[in-house]
Every structure is written in structure tokens, then in C-alpha cells.
XYZ file of C-alpha atoms in Angstrom:
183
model
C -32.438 26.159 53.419
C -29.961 29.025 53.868
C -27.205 29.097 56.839
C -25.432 31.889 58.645
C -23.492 32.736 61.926
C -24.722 35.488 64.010
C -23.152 37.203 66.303
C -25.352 38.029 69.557
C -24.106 39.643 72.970
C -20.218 38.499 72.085
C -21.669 34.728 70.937
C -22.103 33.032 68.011
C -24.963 31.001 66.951
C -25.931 29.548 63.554
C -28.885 30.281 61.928
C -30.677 27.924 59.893
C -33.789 28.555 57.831
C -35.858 29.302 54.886
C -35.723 33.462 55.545
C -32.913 35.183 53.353
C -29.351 35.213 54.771
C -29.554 39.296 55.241
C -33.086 38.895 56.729
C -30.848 36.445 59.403
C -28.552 38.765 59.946
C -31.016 41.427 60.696
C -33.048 39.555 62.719
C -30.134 38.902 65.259
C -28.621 42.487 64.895
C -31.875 43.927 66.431
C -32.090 41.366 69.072
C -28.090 41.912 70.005
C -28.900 45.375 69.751
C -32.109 45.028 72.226
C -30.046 42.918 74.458
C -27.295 45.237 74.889
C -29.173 48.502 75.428
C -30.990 46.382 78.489
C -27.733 44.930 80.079
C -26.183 48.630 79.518
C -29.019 50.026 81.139
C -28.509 47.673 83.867
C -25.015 46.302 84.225
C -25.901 44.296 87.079
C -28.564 41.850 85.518
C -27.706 38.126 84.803
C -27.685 37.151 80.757
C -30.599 35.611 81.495
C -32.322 38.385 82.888
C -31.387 40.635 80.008
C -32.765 37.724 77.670
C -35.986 37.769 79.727
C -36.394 41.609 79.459
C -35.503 41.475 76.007
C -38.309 38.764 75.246
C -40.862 41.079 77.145
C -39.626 44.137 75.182
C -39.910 42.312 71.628
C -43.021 40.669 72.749
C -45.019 43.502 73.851
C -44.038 45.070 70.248
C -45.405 42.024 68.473
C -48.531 42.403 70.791
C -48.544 46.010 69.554
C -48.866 45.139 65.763
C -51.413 42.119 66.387
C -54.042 44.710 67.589
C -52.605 47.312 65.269
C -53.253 44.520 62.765
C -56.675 43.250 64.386
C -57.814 47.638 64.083
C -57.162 47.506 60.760
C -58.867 44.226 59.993
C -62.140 45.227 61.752
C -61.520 48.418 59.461
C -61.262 46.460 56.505
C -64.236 44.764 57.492
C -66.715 47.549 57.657
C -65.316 48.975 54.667
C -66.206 45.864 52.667
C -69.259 45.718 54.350
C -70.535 48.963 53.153
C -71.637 49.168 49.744
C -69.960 52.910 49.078
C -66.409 51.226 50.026
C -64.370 53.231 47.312
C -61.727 51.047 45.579
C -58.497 53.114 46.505
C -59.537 52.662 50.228
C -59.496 49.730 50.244
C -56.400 48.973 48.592
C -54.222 51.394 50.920
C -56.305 49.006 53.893
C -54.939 45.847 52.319
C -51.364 47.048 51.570
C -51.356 48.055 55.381
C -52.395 44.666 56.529
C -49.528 42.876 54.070
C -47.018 45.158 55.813
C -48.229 44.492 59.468
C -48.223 40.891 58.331
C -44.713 41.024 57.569
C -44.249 42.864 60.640
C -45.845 39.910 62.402
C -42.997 37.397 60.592
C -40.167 39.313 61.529
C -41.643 39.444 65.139
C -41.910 35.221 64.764
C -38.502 34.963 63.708
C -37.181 37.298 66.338
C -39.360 34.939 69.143
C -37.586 31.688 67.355
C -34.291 33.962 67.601
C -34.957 34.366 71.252
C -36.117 30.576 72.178
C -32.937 29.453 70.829
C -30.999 32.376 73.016
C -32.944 30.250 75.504
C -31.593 27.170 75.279
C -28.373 28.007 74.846
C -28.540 30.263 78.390
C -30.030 27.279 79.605
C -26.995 25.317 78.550
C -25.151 27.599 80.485
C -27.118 27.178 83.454
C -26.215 23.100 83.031
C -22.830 23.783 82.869
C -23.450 25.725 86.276
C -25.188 22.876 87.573
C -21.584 20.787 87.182
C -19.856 22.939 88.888
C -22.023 22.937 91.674
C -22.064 18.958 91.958
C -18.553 19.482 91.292
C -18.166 21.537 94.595
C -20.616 19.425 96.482
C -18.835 15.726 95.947
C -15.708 17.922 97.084
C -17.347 18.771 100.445
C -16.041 22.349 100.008
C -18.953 23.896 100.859
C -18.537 27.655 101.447
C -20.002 31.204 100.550
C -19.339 30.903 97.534
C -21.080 27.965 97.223
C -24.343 28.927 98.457
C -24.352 32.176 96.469
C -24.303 29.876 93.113
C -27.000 27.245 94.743
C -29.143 30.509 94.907
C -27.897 32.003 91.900
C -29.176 28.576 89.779
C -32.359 28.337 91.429
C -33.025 31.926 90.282
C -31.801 31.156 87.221
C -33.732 27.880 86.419
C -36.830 30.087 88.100
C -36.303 32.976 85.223
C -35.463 29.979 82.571
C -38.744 28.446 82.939
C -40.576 31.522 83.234
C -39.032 32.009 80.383
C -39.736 29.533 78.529
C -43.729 30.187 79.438
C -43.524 33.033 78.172
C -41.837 32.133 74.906
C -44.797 29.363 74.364
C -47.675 31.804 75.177
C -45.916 34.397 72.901
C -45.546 31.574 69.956
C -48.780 30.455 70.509
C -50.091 34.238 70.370
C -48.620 34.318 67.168
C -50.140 31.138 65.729
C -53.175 32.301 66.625
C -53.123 35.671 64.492
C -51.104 33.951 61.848
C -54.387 31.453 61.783
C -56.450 34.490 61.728
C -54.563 36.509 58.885
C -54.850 33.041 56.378
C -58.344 32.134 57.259
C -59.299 35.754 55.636
């Protein structure tokens, strides 16, 4: 099990897994570097709006390779299928499919890269919740107040959408890792 510290829009997290220490660091360069064009674009969006976009940016390339990979598949298929498939064909079809397949990991680790991003902004968002009980047992009630009451339902609205949209993307993924090992 290998271990490493990332550093991702100005915060560390620790990385913990079977994937090479460089892979790691990879990994969470792209997704800081993902991140950060999105919140440059727009300066105004909340961290977790940039991690949302950023999800829906990373996951819309994953969906990308699955039905690049799923082309080539029903490629490789009718090649095999036809008796006049010529050898070298073949081959260059398989050694596409390993590379989209390793295109499909890094995708994977970048969605488990992301879910924890999640729970740490929703971490945040608990802290926020604090300060909010904080400000209601004081009976200060003000602007200010109101504007983080909306500001955390919007945020817990986004987190949980969020969160969908991590599980559908995971279980996306399951579903053509199934269909890459069952052939």
C-alpha cells in the first residue's frame, strides 16, 4: 500500500493506495489543474461548485473513452468474427483496447480522487453548519445570517447532487470494468 500527500486547490490530502506514488501524484495534479482552470474561468463559483464542474468535466471524458472503448470492442468483434481477420489487425485492435483500459483506471482513480474532494468539501460545509447554530443560539440573526442559511442549503443541494453523480459515475465504471474482464 503506498502513501503520499497531494496538494489540490491550496489543500492537502493523503493518498492511500495500491497505484504507484507518481501515478498519485499525477492523478491529483490533473484534477488541481482541472479545478483551477474552472474557478479561474469563473472566480465567482463556490469550491463546491468548481468540484461539481470539475466532476462533470472528468466524467464526461471517462464517458468519452467507454464508448471509444465499446467502438473498438464491437470492432474487435467483427474482426474475430470474420474468418479473413489478418493477425496484425488484430493485434493493433487489442493494444488499443489495453490502452483505453488504462485510460478507464486513471479515469476511476481520478472519480475516487474526486469523491474524497467530496467529503472533505462536505466537511467544510459541517463546519458551516456550526457556525450557523453558533449564530442562531446567539439570537444574532442578521443579513449575514440569512445569506449563509441560503448559502448551506445550496451547498448541501450541490453536495448531494454531487454525490449522485459520483455513484452513477462509479457505478458507470463498474459496469465497463465488468464488461472489459468478462471478455
Amino acid at each position: 500500500m503506498n502513501k503520499t500527500v497531494v496538494k489540490i486547490q491550496g489543500s492537502e490530502y493523503q493518498m492511500v493506495g495500491d497505484t504507484p506514488v507518481e501515478k498519485m501524484h499525477k492523478i491529483a495534479e490533473y484534477v488541481d489543474s482541472e479545478m483551477n482552470m474552472i474557478a479561474e474561468a469563473n472566480s465567482k463559483l463556490s469550491t463546491s461548485a468548481v468540484a461539481i464542474l470539475t466532476s462533470l468535466n472528468i466524467a464526461d471524458l471517462l464517458f468519452e473513452c467507454s464508448e471509444e472503448n465499446e467502438r473498438l470492442l464491437a470492432q474487435v468483434k467483427e474482426i474475430s468474427e470474420n474468418s479473413s481477420c489478418d493477425e496484425k489487425k488484430y493485434s493493433e485492435l487489442e493494444d488499443i483496447i489495453s490502452q483505453n483500459r488504462i485510460e478507464l483506471e486513471k479515469k476511476n482513480a481520478e472519480i475516487s480522487n474526486l469523491e474524497i474532494r467530496m467529503q472533505e468539501l462536505m466537511g467544510i460545509i459541517n463546519d458551516k453548519k456550526k457556525e450557523i447554530l453558533e449564530l442562531k443560539n446567539s439570537d444574532k440573526k442578521s443579513e449575514a445570517f440569512i445569506e449563509l442559511e441560503k448559502k448551506l442549503a445550496e451547498a448541501e443541494k450541490k453536495a448531494e447532487e454531487s454525490e449522485k453523480l459520483a455513484s452513477e459515475f462509479q457505478n458507470r465504471a463498474y459496469e465497463i470494468q465488468m464488461k472489459y474482464e468478462a471478455k
